[in-house]
């Protein structure tokens, strides 16, 4: 698996790659704060996300809140639907 990265592609598109997990999201949130004070519109490109968990989902929600608070429009570019499906399936394996 590749290291988690944020890469600005220009015109407000932010490519997210690697794993969005508990061990990665705090640093990723901190390094992403600067993107919420410039572009009028943001697109979070999640096509390179390989794996996520509930912390990754919480990070996406936090980004949406930060974008809204800064008056920016926001969008998620999701080929990551496959990642979200894997995330949801992982909960079906939990026995309570």
Coordinates of N, CA and C in Angstrom, one line a residue:
X1 N 0.8 -1.2 0.0 CA 0.0 0.0 0.0 C 0.9 1.2 0.0
X2 N 0.4 2.3 -0.7 CA 1.1 3.5 -0.8 C 0.9 4.4 0.5
X3 N 1.8 5.3 0.7 CA 1.7 6.2 1.8 C 0.5 7.1 1.5
X4 N -0.1 7.6 2.6 CA -1.3 8.5 2.4 C -0.7 9.9 2.0
X5 N -1.4 10.5 1.0 CA -0.9 11.8 0.5 C -2.1 12.6 0.1
X6 N -1.8 13.9 0.2 CA -2.7 14.9 -0.4 C -1.9 15.6 -1.5
X7 N -2.4 15.8 -2.7 CA -1.7 16.5 -3.7 C -2.7 17.5 -4.4
X8 N -2.3 18.7 -4.5 CA -3.1 19.7 -5.1 C -2.9 19.6 -6.6
X9 N -3.9 19.4 -7.4 CA -3.8 19.2 -8.8 C -4.1 20.5 -9.6
X10 N -4.5 21.6 -8.9 CA -4.8 22.8 -9.5 C -6.3 23.0 -9.6
X11 N -6.7 24.2 -9.8 CA -8.1 24.6 -9.9 C -9.0 24.0 -8.8
X12 N -8.4 23.9 -7.6 CA -9.2 23.4 -6.4 C -9.4 21.9 -6.3
X13 N -8.7 21.1 -7.2 CA -8.8 19.7 -7.0 C -7.7 19.2 -6.2
X14 N -8.1 18.4 -5.2 CA -7.2 17.8 -4.2 C -7.2 16.3 -4.4
X15 N -6.1 15.7 -4.8 CA -6.1 14.2 -4.9 C -5.7 13.6 -3.6
X16 N -6.5 12.7 -3.1 CA -6.2 11.9 -1.9 C -5.8 10.5 -2.3
X17 N -4.7 10.0 -1.8 CA -4.3 8.7 -2.2 C -3.8 7.9 -0.9
X18 N -3.8 6.6 -1.1 CA -3.3 5.7 0.0 C -4.4 5.3 0.9
X19 N -4.1 5.2 2.2 CA -5.1 4.7 3.2 C -5.6 5.8 4.0
X20 N -6.9 5.9 4.2 CA -7.5 6.8 5.2 C -7.9 6.0 6.4
X21 N -6.9 5.9 7.3 CA -7.2 5.1 8.5 C -6.9 5.8 9.8
X22 N -7.1 5.1 10.9 CA -6.9 5.7 12.2 C -5.5 6.3 12.4
X23 N -4.5 5.6 11.9 CA -3.1 6.0 12.1 C -2.7 7.2 11.1
X24 N -3.6 7.5 10.2 CA -3.2 8.5 9.2 C -4.0 9.8 9.2
X25 N -5.2 9.8 9.7 CA -6.1 10.9 9.5 C -5.8 12.2 10.3
X26 N -5.2 12.1 11.5 CA -4.9 13.2 12.3 C -3.9 14.1 11.5
X27 N -2.8 13.5 11.1 CA -1.8 14.2 10.3 C -2.3 14.7 9.0
X28 N -3.2 14.0 8.4 CA -3.7 14.4 7.1 C -4.6 15.6 7.3
X29 N -5.4 15.6 8.3 CA -6.3 16.8 8.6 C -5.4 18.0 8.9
X30 N -4.4 17.8 9.7 CA -3.5 19.0 10.0 C -2.8 19.5 8.7
X31 N -2.4 18.6 7.9 CA -1.7 19.1 6.7 C -2.6 19.7 5.6
X32 N -3.9 19.4 5.8 CA -4.9 19.9 4.8 C -5.5 21.2 5.1
X33 N -5.3 21.7 6.3 CA -6.0 22.9 6.7 C -5.8 24.1 5.8
X34 N -4.7 24.2 5.2 CA -4.4 25.3 4.3 C -5.2 25.4 3.0
X35 N -5.8 24.3 2.6 CA -6.6 24.3 1.4 C -7.9 24.9 1.6
X36 N -8.3 25.2 2.8 CA -9.6 25.8 3.0 C -9.7 27.3 3.1
X37 N -8.6 27.9 2.6 CA -8.6 29.4 2.7 C -8.2 30.0 1.3
X38 N -8.5 29.3 0.2 CA -8.1 29.9 -1.0 C -9.1 29.7 -2.1
X39 N -9.2 28.5 -2.6 CA -10.1 28.2 -3.8 C -11.6 28.4 -3.4
X40 N -12.3 28.9 -4.4 CA -13.8 29.1 -4.2 C -14.5 27.7 -4.2
X41 N -14.0 26.8 -5.0 CA -14.6 25.4 -5.1 C -13.5 24.4 -4.8
X42 N -13.8 23.3 -4.1 CA -12.9 22.3 -3.9 C -13.5 21.0 -4.4
X43 N -12.6 20.1 -5.0 CA -13.0 18.8 -5.4 C -12.0 17.9 -4.7
X44 N -12.5 17.0 -3.9 CA -11.7 16.0 -3.2 C -11.7 14.7 -4.1
X45 N -10.6 14.5 -4.8 CA -10.5 13.4 -5.7 C -10.1 12.1 -4.9
X46 N -11.0 11.2 -4.7 CA -10.7 10.0 -3.9 C -10.4 8.8 -4.7
X47 N -10.2 9.0 -6.0 CA -10.0 7.8 -6.9 C -8.8 7.0 -6.6
X48 N -7.8 7.5 -5.9 CA -6.6 6.8 -5.5 C -6.6 6.3 -4.1
X49 N -7.7 6.4 -3.4 CA -7.8 5.9 -2.0 C -7.9 4.4 -2.1
X50 N -7.0 3.7 -1.4 CA -7.0 2.2 -1.5 C -7.8 1.6 -0.4
X51 N -7.9 2.2 0.8 CA -8.5 1.6 1.9 C -8.9 2.7 2.9
X52 N -10.0 2.5 3.6 CA -10.5 3.4 4.6 C -11.2 2.7 5.7
X53 N -11.4 3.4 6.8 CA -12.2 2.9 7.9 C -13.0 4.1 8.5
X54 N -13.6 3.9 9.6 CA -14.5 5.0 10.1 C -13.7 6.3 10.4
X55 N -12.4 6.3 10.7 CA -11.7 7.5 10.8 C -11.5 8.2 9.5
X56 N -11.4 7.5 8.4 CA -11.4 8.1 7.1 C -12.7 8.7 6.7
X57 N -13.8 8.1 7.1 CA -15.1 8.7 6.8 C -15.3 9.9 7.7
X58 N -14.8 9.9 8.9 CA -14.9 11.1 9.7 C -14.1 12.3 9.2
X59 N -12.9 11.9 8.6 CA -12.1 13.0 7.9 C -12.8 13.6 6.8
X60 N -13.5 12.8 5.9 CA -14.2 13.3 4.8 C -15.3 14.3 5.3
X61 N -16.0 13.9 6.4 CA -17.0 14.7 6.9 C -16.5 16.0 7.5
X62 N -15.3 15.9 8.1 CA -14.7 17.1 8.7 C -14.3 18.1 7.5
X63 N -13.8 17.5 6.4 CA -13.4 18.4 5.3 C -14.7 19.1 4.7
X64 N -15.8 18.4 4.7 CA -17.0 19.0 4.2 C -17.4 20.2 5.1
X65 N -17.3 20.0 6.4 CA -17.7 21.0 7.4 C -16.7 22.2 7.2
X66 N -15.4 22.0 7.1 CA -14.4 23.0 7.0 C -14.7 23.8 5.7
X67 N -15.0 23.1 4.6 CA -15.3 23.8 3.3 C -16.5 24.7 3.5
X68 N -17.5 24.2 4.1 CA -18.8 24.9 4.3 C -18.5 26.2 5.2
X69 N -17.8 26.0 6.2 CA -17.5 27.1 7.1 C -16.7 28.2 6.4
X70 N -15.8 27.8 5.5 CA -15.0 28.8 4.8 C -15.8 29.4 3.5
X71 N -17.0 28.9 3.3 CA -17.8 29.4 2.2 C -17.4 28.8 0.9
X72 N -16.7 27.7 0.9 CA -16.3 27.1 -0.4 C -17.4 26.0 -0.8
X73 N -17.6 25.9 -2.1 CA -18.4 24.8 -2.5 C -17.5 23.6 -2.5
X74 N -18.1 22.4 -2.4 CA -17.3 21.2 -2.3 C -17.9 20.0 -3.1
X75 N -17.1 19.1 -3.4 CA -17.5 17.9 -4.2 C -16.5 16.8 -3.9
X76 N -17.1 15.6 -3.9 CA -16.2 14.4 -3.8 C -16.2 13.7 -5.1
X77 N -15.1 13.4 -5.6 CA -15.0 12.7 -6.9 C -14.7 11.2 -6.5
X78 N -15.7 10.4 -6.7 CA -15.7 9.1 -6.1 C -15.6 7.9 -7.2
X79 N -14.4 7.4 -7.4 CA -14.3 6.1 -7.8 C -14.1 5.3 -6.5
X80 N -14.0 6.1 -5.4 CA -13.9 5.5 -4.1 C -15.1 4.9 -3.6
X81 N -16.2 4.8 -4.5 CA -17.4 4.1 -4.1 C -17.0 2.6 -3.8
X82 N -16.1 2.1 -4.5 CA -15.6 0.7 -4.2 C -15.0 0.7 -2.8
X83 N -14.2 1.7 -2.5 CA -13.6 1.7 -1.1 C -14.7 1.8 -0.1
X84 N -15.7 2.7 -0.3 CA -16.8 2.8 0.7 C -17.6 1.5 0.8
X85 N -17.8 0.8 -0.3 CA -18.5 -0.5 -0.3 C -17.7 -1.5 0.5
X86 N -16.3 -1.5 0.4 CA -15.5 -2.4 1.2 C -15.6 -2.1 2.7
X87 N -15.7 -0.8 2.9 CA -15.8 -0.3 4.3 C -17.1 -0.8 4.9
X88 N -18.2 -0.7 4.2 CA -19.5 -1.1 4.7 C -19.5 -2.6 4.9
X89 N -18.9 -3.3 3.9 CA -18.9 -4.8 4.1 C -18.1 -5.2 5.3
X90 N -17.1 -4.5 5.7 CA -16.3 -4.8 6.8 C -17.2 -4.8 8.1
X91 N -18.2 -4.0 8.2 CA -19.1 -4.0 9.3 C -20.0 -5.2 9.3
X92 N -20.3 -5.7 8.2 CA -21.2 -6.9 8.1 C -20.4 -8.2 8.7
X93 N -19.1 -8.1 8.8 CA -18.3 -9.2 9.3 C -18.2 -9.2 10.8
X94 N -18.6 -8.1 11.4 CA -18.5 -8.0 12.9 C -19.6 -8.8 13.5
X95 N -19.3 -9.6 14.5 CA -20.3 -10.4 15.2 C -20.4 -9.7 16.6
X96 N -21.7 -9.4 17.0 CA -21.9 -8.8 18.3 C -22.6 -9.8 19.2

